[in-house]
Coordinates of C-alpha atoms in Angstrom, one line a residue:
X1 CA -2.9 -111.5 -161.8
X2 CA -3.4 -108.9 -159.3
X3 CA -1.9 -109.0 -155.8
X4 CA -1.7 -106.5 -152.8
X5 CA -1.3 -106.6 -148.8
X6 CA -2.6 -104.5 -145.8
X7 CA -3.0 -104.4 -142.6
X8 CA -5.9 -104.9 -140.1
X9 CA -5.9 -106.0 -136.3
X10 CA -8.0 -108.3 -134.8
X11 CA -8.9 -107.9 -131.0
X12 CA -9.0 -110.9 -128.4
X13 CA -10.6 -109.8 -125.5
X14 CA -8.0 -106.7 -124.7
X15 CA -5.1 -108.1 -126.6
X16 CA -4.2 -107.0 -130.4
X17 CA -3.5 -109.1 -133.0
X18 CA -1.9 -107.8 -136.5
X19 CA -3.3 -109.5 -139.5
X20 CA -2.0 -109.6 -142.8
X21 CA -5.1 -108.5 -145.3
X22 CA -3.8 -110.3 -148.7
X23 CA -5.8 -110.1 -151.8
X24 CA -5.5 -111.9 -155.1
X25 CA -6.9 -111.0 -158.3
X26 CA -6.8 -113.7 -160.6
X27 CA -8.3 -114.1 -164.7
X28 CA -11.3 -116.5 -163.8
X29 CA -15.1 -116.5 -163.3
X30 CA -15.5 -113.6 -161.3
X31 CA -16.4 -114.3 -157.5
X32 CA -15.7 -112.8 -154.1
X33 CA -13.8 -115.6 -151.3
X34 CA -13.1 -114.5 -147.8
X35 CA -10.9 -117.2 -145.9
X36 CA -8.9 -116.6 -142.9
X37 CA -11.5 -118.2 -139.8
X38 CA -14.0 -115.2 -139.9
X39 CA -17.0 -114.8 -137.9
X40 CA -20.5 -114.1 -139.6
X41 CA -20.2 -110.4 -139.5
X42 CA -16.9 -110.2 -140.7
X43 CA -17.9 -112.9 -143.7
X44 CA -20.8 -110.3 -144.6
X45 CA -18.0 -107.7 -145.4
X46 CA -17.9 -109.0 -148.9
X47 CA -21.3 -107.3 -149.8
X48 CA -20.4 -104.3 -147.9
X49 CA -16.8 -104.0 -149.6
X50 CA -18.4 -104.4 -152.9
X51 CA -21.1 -101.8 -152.3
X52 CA -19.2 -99.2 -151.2
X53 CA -16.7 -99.6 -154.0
X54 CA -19.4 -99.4 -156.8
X55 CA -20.4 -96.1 -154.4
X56 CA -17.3 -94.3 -155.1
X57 CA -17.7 -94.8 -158.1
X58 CA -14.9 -97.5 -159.2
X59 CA -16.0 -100.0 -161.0
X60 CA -15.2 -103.5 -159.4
X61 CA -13.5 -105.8 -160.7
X62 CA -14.4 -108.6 -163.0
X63 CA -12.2 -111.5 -161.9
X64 CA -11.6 -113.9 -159.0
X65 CA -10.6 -112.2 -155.8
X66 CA -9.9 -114.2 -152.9
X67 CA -8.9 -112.2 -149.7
X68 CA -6.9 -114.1 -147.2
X69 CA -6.6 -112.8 -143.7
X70 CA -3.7 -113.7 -142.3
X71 CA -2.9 -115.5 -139.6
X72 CA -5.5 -117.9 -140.6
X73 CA -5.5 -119.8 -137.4
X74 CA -6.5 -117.1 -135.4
X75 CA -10.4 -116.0 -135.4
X76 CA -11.2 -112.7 -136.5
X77 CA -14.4 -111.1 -135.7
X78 CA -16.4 -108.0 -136.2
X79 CA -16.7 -105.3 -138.9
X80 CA -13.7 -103.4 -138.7
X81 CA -11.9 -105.4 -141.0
X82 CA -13.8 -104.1 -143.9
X83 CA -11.5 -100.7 -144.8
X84 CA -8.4 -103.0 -145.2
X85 CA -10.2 -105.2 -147.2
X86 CA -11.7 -103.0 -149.9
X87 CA -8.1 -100.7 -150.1
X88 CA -6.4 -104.4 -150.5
X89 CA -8.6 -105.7 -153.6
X90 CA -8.3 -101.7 -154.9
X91 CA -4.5 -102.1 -154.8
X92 CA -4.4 -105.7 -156.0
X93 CA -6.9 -104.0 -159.0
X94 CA -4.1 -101.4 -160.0
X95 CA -6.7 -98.1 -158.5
X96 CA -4.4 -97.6 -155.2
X97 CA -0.4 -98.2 -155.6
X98 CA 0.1 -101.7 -153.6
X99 CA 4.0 -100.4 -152.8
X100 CA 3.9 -98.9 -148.8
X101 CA 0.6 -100.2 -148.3
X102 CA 1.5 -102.9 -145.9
X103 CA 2.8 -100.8 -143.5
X104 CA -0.7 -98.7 -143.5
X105 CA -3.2 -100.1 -140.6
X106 CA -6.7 -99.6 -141.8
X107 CA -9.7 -100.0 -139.2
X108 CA -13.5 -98.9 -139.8
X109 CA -16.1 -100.6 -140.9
X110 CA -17.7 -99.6 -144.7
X111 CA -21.1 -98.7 -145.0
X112 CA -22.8 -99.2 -148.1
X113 CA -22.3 -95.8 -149.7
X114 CA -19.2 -95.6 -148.9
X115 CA -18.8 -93.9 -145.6
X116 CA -16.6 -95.2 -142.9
X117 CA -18.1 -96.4 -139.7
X118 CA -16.4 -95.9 -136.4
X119 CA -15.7 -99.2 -134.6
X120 CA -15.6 -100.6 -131.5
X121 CA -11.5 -101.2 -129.3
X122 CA -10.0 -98.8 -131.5
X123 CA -7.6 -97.7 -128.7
X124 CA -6.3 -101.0 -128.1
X125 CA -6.1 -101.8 -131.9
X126 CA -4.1 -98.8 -132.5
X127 CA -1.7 -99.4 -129.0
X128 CA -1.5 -103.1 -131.0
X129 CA -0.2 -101.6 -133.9
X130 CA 2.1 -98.9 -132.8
X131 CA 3.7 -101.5 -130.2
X132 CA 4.4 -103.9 -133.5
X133 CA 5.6 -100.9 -135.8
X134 CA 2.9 -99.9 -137.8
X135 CA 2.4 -96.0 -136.7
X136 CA 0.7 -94.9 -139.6
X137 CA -3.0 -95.8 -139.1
X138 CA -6.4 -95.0 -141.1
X139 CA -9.6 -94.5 -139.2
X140 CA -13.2 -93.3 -139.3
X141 CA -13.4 -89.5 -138.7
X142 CA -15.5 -90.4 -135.8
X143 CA -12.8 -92.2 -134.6
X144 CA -9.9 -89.9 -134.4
X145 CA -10.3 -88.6 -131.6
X146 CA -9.8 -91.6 -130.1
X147 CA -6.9 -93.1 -131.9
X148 CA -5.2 -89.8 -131.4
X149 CA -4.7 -91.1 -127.9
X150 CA -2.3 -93.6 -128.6
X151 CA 1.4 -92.2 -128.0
X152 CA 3.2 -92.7 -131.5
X153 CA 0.4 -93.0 -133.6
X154 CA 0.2 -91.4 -137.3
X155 CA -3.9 -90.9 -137.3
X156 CA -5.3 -89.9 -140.5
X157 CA -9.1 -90.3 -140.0
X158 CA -11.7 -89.8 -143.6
X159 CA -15.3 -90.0 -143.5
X160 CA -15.5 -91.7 -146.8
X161 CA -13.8 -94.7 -149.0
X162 CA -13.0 -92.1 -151.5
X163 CA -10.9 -89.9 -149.2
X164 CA -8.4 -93.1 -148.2
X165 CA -8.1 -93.4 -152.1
X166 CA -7.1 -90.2 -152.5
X167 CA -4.8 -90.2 -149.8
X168 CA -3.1 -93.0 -151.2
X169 CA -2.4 -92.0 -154.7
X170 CA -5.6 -93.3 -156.6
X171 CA -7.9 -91.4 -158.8
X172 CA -11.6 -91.3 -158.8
X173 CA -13.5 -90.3 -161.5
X174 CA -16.0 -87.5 -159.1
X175 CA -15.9 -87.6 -155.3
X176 CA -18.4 -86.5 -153.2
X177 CA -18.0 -84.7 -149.8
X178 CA -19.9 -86.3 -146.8
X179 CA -20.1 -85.7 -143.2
X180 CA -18.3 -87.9 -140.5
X181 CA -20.6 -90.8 -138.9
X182 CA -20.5 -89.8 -135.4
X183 CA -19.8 -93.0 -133.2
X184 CA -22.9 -95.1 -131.6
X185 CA -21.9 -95.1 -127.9
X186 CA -23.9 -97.1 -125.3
X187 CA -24.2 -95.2 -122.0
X188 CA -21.0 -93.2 -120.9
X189 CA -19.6 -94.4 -117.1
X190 CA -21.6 -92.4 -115.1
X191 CA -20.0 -89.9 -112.4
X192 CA -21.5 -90.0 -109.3
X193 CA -21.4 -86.4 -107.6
X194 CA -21.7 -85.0 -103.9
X195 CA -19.7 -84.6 -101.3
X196 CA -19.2 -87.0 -98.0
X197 CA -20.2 -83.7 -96.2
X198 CA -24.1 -84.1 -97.2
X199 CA -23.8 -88.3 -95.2
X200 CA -25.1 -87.3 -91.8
X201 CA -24.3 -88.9 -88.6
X202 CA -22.6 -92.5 -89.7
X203 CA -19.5 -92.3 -87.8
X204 CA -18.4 -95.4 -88.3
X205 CA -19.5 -96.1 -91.4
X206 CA -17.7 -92.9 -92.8
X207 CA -14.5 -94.3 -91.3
X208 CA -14.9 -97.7 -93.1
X209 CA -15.4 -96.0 -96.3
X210 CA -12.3 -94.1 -95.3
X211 CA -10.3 -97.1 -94.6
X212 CA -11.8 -98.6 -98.2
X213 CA -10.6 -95.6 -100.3
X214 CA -7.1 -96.0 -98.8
X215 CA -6.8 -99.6 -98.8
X216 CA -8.6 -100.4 -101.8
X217 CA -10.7 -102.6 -99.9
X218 CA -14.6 -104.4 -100.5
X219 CA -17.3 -102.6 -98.3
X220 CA -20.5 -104.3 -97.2
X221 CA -23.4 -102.0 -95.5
X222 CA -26.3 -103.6 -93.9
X223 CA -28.7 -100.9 -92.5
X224 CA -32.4 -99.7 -93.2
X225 CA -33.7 -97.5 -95.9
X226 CA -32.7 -93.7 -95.6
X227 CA -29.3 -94.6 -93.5
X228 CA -27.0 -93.6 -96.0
X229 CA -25.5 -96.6 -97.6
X230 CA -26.4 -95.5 -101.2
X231 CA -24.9 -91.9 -100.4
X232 CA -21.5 -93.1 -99.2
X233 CA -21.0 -95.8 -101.9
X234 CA -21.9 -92.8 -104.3
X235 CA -18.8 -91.0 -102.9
X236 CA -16.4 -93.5 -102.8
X237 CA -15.5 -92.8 -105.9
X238 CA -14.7 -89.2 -104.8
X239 CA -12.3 -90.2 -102.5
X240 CA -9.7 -92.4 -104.7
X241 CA -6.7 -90.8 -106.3
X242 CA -6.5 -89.9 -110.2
X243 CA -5.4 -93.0 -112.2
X244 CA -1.8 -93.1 -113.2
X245 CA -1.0 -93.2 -116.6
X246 CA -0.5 -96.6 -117.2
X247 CA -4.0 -97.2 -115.0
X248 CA -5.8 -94.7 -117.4
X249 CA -5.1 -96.2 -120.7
X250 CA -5.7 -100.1 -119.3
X251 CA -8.8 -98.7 -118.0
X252 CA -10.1 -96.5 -121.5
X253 CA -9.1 -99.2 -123.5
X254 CA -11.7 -101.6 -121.3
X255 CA -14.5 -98.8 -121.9
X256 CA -12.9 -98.6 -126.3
X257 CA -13.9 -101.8 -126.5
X258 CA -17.1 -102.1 -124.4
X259 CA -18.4 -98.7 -126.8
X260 CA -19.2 -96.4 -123.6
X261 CA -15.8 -94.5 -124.0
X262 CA -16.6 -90.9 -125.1
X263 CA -12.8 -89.3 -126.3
X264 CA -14.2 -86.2 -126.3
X265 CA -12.4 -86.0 -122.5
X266 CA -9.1 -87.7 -123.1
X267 CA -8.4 -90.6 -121.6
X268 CA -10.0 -91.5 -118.6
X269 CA -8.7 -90.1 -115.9
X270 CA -10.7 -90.7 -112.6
X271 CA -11.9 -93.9 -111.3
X272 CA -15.0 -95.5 -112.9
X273 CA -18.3 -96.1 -111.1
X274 CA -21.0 -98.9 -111.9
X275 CA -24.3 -99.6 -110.0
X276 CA -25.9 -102.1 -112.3
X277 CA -29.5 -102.9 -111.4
X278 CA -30.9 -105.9 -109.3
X279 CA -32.7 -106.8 -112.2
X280 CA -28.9 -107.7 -114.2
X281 CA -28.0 -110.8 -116.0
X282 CA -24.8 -112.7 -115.5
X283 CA -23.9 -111.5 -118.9
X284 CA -24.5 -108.0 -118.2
X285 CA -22.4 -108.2 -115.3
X286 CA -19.5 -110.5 -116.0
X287 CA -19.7 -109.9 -119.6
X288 CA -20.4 -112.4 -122.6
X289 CA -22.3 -112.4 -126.5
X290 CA -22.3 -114.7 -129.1
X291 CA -18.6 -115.5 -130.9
X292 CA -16.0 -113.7 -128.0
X293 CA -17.6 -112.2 -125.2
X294 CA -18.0 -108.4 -124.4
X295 CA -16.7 -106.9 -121.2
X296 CA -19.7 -106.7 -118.3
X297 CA -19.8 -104.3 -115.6
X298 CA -17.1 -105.5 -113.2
X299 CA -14.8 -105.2 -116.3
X300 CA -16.1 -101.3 -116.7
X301 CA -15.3 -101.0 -113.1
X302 CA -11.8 -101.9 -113.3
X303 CA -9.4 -99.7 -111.3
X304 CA -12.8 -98.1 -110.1
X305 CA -16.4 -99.2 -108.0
X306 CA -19.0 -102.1 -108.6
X307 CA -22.1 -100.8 -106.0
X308 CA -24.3 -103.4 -105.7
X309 CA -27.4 -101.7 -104.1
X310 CA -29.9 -104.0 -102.6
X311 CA -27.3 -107.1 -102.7
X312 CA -29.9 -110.4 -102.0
X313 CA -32.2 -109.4 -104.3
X314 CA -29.1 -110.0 -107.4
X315 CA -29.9 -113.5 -108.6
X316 CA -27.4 -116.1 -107.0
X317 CA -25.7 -116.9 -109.9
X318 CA -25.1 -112.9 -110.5
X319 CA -23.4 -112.8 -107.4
X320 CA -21.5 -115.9 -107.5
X321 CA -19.6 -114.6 -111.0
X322 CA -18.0 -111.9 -108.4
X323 CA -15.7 -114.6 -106.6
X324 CA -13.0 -114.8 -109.8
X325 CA -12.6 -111.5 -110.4
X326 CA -12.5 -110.6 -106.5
X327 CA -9.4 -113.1 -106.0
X328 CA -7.8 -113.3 -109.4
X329 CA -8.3 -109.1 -110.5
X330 CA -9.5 -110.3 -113.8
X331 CA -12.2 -112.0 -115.6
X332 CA -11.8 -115.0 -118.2
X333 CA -15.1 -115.8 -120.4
X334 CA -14.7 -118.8 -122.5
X335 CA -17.8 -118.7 -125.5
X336 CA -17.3 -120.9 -129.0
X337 CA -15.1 -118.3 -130.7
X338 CA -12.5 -118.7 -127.5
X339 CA -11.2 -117.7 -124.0
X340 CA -11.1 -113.8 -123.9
X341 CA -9.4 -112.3 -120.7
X342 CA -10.5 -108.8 -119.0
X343 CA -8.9 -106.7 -115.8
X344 CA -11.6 -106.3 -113.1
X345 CA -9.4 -105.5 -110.3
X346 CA -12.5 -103.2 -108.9
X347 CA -13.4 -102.3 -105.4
X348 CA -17.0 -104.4 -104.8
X349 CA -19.8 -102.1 -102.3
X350 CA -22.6 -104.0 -101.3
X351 CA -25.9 -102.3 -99.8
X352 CA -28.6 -104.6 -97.9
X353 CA -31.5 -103.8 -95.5
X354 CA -31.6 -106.2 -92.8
X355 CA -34.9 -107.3 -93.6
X356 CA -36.9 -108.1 -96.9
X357 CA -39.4 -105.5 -95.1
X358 CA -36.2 -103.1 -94.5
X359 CA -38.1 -101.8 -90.9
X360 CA -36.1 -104.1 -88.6
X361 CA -33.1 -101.0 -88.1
X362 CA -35.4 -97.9 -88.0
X363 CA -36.4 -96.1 -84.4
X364 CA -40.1 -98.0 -85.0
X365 CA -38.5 -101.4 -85.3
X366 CA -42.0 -102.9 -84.3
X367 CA -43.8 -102.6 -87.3
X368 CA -41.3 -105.1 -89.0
X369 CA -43.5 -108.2 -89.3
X370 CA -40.5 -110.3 -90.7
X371 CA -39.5 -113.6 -88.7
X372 CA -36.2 -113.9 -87.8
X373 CA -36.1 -117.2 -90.3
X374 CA -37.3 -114.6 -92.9
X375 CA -34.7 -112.0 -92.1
X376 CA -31.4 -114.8 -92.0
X377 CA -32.9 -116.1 -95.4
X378 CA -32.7 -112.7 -96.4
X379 CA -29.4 -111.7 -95.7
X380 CA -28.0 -115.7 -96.6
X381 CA -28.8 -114.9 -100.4
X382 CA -25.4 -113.2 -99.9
X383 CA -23.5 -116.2 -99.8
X384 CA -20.9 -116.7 -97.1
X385 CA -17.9 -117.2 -99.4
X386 CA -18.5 -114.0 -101.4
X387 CA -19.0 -112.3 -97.6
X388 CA -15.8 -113.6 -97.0
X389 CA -13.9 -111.9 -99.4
X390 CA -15.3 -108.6 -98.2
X391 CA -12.5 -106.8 -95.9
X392 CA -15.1 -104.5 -94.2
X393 CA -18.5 -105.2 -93.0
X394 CA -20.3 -102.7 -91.4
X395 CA -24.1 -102.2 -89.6
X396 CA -25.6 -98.6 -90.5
X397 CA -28.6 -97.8 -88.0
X398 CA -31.4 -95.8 -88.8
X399 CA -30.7 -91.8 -88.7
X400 CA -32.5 -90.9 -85.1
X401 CA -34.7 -87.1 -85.0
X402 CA -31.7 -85.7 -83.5
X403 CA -29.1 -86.6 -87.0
X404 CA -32.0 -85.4 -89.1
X405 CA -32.4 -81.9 -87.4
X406 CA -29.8 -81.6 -85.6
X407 CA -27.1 -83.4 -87.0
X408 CA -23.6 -81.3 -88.0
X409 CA -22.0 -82.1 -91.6
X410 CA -19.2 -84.2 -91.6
X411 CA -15.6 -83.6 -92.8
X412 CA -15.6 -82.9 -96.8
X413 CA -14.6 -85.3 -99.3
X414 CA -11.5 -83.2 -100.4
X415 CA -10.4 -83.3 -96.4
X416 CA -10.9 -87.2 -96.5
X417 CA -9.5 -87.6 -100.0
X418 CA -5.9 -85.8 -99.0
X419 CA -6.0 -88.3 -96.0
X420 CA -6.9 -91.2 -98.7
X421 CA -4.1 -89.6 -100.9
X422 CA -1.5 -89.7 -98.1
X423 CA -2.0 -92.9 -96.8
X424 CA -1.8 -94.6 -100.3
X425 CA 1.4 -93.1 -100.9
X426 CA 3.0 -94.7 -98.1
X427 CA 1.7 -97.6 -99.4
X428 CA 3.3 -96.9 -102.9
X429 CA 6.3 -96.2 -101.3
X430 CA 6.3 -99.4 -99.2
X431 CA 5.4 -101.5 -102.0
X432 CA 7.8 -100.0 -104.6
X433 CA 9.4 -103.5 -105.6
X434 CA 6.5 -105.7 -105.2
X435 CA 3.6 -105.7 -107.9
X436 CA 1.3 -104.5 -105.8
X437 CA 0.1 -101.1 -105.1
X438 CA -2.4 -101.6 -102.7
X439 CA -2.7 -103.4 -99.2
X440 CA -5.9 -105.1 -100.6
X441 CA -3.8 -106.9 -102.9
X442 CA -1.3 -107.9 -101.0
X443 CA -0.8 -111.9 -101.0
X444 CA -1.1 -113.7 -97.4
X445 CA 2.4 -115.3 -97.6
X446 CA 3.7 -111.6 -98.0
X447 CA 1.9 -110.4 -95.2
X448 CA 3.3 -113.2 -92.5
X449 CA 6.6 -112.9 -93.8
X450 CA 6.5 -109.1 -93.0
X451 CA 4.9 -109.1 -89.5
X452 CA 6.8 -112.7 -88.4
X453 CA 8.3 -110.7 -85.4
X454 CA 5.1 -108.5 -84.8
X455 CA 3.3 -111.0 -81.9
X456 CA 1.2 -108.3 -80.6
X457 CA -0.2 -107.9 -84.8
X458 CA -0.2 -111.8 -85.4
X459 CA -1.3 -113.4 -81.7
X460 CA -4.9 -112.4 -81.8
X461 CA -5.3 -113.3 -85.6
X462 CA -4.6 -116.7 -85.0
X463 CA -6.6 -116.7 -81.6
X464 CA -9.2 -116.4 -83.9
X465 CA -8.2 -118.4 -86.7
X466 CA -8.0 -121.3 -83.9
X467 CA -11.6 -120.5 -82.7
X468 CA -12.7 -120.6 -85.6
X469 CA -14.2 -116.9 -85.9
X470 CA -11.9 -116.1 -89.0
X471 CA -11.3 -118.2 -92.0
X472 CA -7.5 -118.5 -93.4
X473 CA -8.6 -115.6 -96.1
X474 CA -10.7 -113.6 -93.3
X475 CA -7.2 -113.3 -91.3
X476 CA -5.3 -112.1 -94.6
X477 CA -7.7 -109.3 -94.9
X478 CA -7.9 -108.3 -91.1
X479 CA -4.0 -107.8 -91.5
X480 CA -4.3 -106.2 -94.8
X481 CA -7.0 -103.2 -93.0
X482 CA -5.3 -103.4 -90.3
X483 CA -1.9 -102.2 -92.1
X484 CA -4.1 -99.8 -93.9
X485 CA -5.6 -98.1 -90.5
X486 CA -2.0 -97.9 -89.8
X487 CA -0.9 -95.7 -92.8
X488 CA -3.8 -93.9 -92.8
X489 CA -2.6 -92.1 -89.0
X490 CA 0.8 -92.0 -89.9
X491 CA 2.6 -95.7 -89.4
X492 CA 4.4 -98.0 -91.1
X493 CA 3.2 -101.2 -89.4
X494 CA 0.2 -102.0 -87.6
X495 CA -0.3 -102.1 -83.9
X496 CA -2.6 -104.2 -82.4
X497 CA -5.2 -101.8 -81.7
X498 CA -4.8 -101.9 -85.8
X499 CA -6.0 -105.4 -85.7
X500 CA -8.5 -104.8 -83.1
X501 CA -10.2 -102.0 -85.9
X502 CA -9.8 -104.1 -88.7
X503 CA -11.7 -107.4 -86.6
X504 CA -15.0 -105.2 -85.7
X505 CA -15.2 -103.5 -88.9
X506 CA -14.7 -106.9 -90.5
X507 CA -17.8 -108.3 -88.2
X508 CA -19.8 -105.1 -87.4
X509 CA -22.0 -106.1 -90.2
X510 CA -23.5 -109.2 -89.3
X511 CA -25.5 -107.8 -86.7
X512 CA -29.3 -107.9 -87.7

């Protein structure tokens, strides 16, 4: 009886899971038994395993080998299990030494002649097994790159099954050279380009965006086609800081697993931008499948921007999916093969016309032939709890003859961004020994405790709160831009004239 041990790691959503790979080779009516809770790709590794073994020329063995994947109460999915698999029966079978194997992490997927296919969340697999020991780890060449990004890892990628025998001490009787399979990535984060200097006119919707970048805070724009609401949430993304260390690997391991992470570049090192189309499903935005759900958009957009463009024309139940991952920072999908937990701490930029006709803004306002009953129902599909948790709200009119010939550029995005840079350092600085690194994060309990003796900040919050113009959440993020217009000209706390900015650009946009 033959026996030998590996390692694999199975991925829950962003979390890895080390697995024990056992296999057993035992003198009876030969037969192939995969146990251990495995999903239907992962229980068709069998044929591959035994395909690609025959293809590198070993002959396979004739007994009963039952590979146990161990934990067994936890599900394992996908095809990545199927390298430690076939090096686990090859040990147990006396081609491979079984002694050190164990400690060896093997992911890629087998293809049938052999060659190793790159995977999907190798990053977090690999940060899985270097956090729990196992440094020494055996990828797809196409894969590498990627592995190679995890501090303390011992990356030794192959292109073929035959190369991982080799480099563990077996013998083969020829061995044939191939070329690496190159990873299938879906589209790449896209990087939005321009500079704020090409937005022209928009005063006070350049300074909202302003306030956004430094706050972290949601943006809605309500104006007619050609204002510039698509062109300033394009540059949003321009504005933000570089992610911190700890911020770029949470963020690359979301894109690992999702398949649009290109290593090529290193980790990922500026914010990420999504504009999904009107035309999205739920899944595609808040992320689902069959078995344990896939990251959507608002997870691709964590740490970065979710721009909704043309906001009421998303399907209710699109944009209802935003309100957890707005409060809460993260997304949790429960499907039959279990809860799986995502960040989506993401700054949301909605775009509307004020009008299904989008004329009702422009300088010839009178050919709108929408009713006003048409033009609320329009705007409504935006429901008023989702509005709420919006921190800025702003109304863009349409650009007048003068803006589009005469109109001067404004301020560049690298002048705005140092301001943005500044202003979220003091925040960092103030925030030091909380969790928090952002005044649109900042809990209302936190935020009442600090400004207890500020009257002047507080009174005409809860003059509104008592006339009913701002809900209890609507005041927590008045104070929250509010502290955030401070920093941004130099202060530490907020004045009133802070909270006097932060109410209008909170309202602005429900004009029209």
């Amino acid at each position: 009886m033959g026996y030998a041990t590996t390692t694999g790691v199975a991925l829950a959503g962003m979390e890895g899971h080390l697995v024990e790979v056992q296999a057993q080779l035992a003198r009876s009516v030969p037969g192939f038994t995969l146990v251990g809770l495995p999903d239907t790709a992962l229980a068709e590794s069998r044929d591959r395993v035994r395909a690609a073994v025959l293809s590198t020329g070993i002959e396979w063995p004739q007994r009963k080998v039952t590979v146990n994947l161990s934990p067994a109460s936890l599900r394992k999915s996908g095809s990545g299990f199927d390298l430690a698999i076939a090096m686990a029966v090859l040990a147990g079978h006396g081609v491979v030494p079984a002694a050190g194997l164990g400690a060896v992490v093997h992911l890629a997927e087998l293809g049938l002649d052999g060659r190793l296919q790159p995977v999907r969340g190798v990053l977090p697999a690999v940060a899985a097994a270097v956090a729990a020991g196992h440094r020494d780890v055996v990828v797809a060449a196409g894969d590498e790159a990627e592995a190679a990004l995890v501090p303390g890892a011992r990356v030794h990628g192959a292109a073929h099954l035959g190369d991982v025998v080799l480099r563990h001490g077996g013998r083969l009787r020829y061995h044939r050279r191939v070329e690496p399979v190159a990873p299938a990535r879906s589209a790449v984060p896209r990087r939005p380009g321009g500079d704020l200097a090409d937005v022209v006119g928009q005063t006070e919707a350049r300074t909202a965006l302003e306030i956004a970048a430094a706050g972290g805070h949601h943006l809605a724009m309500v104006g007619p086609p050609g204002a510039g609401k698509t062109m300033l949430a394009a540059r949003l993304p321009g504005l933000l800081p570089d992610l911190t260390d700890a911020e770029a690997v949470e963020v690359t391991a979301v894109h690992s697993v999702a398949g649009t992470f290109d290593p090529g570049g290193g980790l990922l090192r500026r914010p990420p931008f999504e504009d999904p189309h009107h035309t999205a499903t739920p899944v595609a935005i808040a992320g689902g499948g069959t078995g344990l759900a896939r990251p959507g958009a608002v997870s691709r957009a964590h740490r970065g921007v979710l721009f909704l463009d043309e906001a009421p024309e998303f399907a209710p139940r699109v944009l209802q999916t935003l309100r957890q991952p707005l409060e809460a920072g993260e997304l949790v999908l429960h499907r039959s093969g279990g809860a799986t937990r995502y960040p989506a701490r993401f700054q949301l930029v909605l775009a509307a016309n004020p009008c299904p006709c989008g004329m009702a803004d422009t300088r010839a306002g009178q050919d709108c032939t929408c009713s006003v009953t048409a033009r609320r129902r329009y705007l409504g599909r935006v429901s008023g709890p989702l509005l709420d948790r919006v921190d800025l709200q702003v109304h863009l009119p349409g650009p007048s003859r003068a803006d589009r010939v005469l109109g001067a550029a404004g301020e560049p995005t690298r002048v705005v961004a140092a301001r943005v840079a500044a202003a979220r350092d003091r925040a960092r600085e103030r925030l030091r020994d909380t969790p928090w690194c952002t005044n649109a994060e900042l809990p209302g309990p936190w935020l009442h405790e600090r400004l207890r003796g500020e009257r002047a900040v507080l009174g005409p919050v809860e003059r509104q709160l008592d006339e009913g113009r701002l809900s209890m959440r609507g005041a927590h993020r008045v104070l929250r831009v509010a502290w955030t217009v401070a920093e941004l000209d130099g202060r530490d706390v907020p004045r009133a004239d802070d909270v006097d900015t932060a109410t209008v650009l909170r309202t602005e946009g429900s004009r029209g």
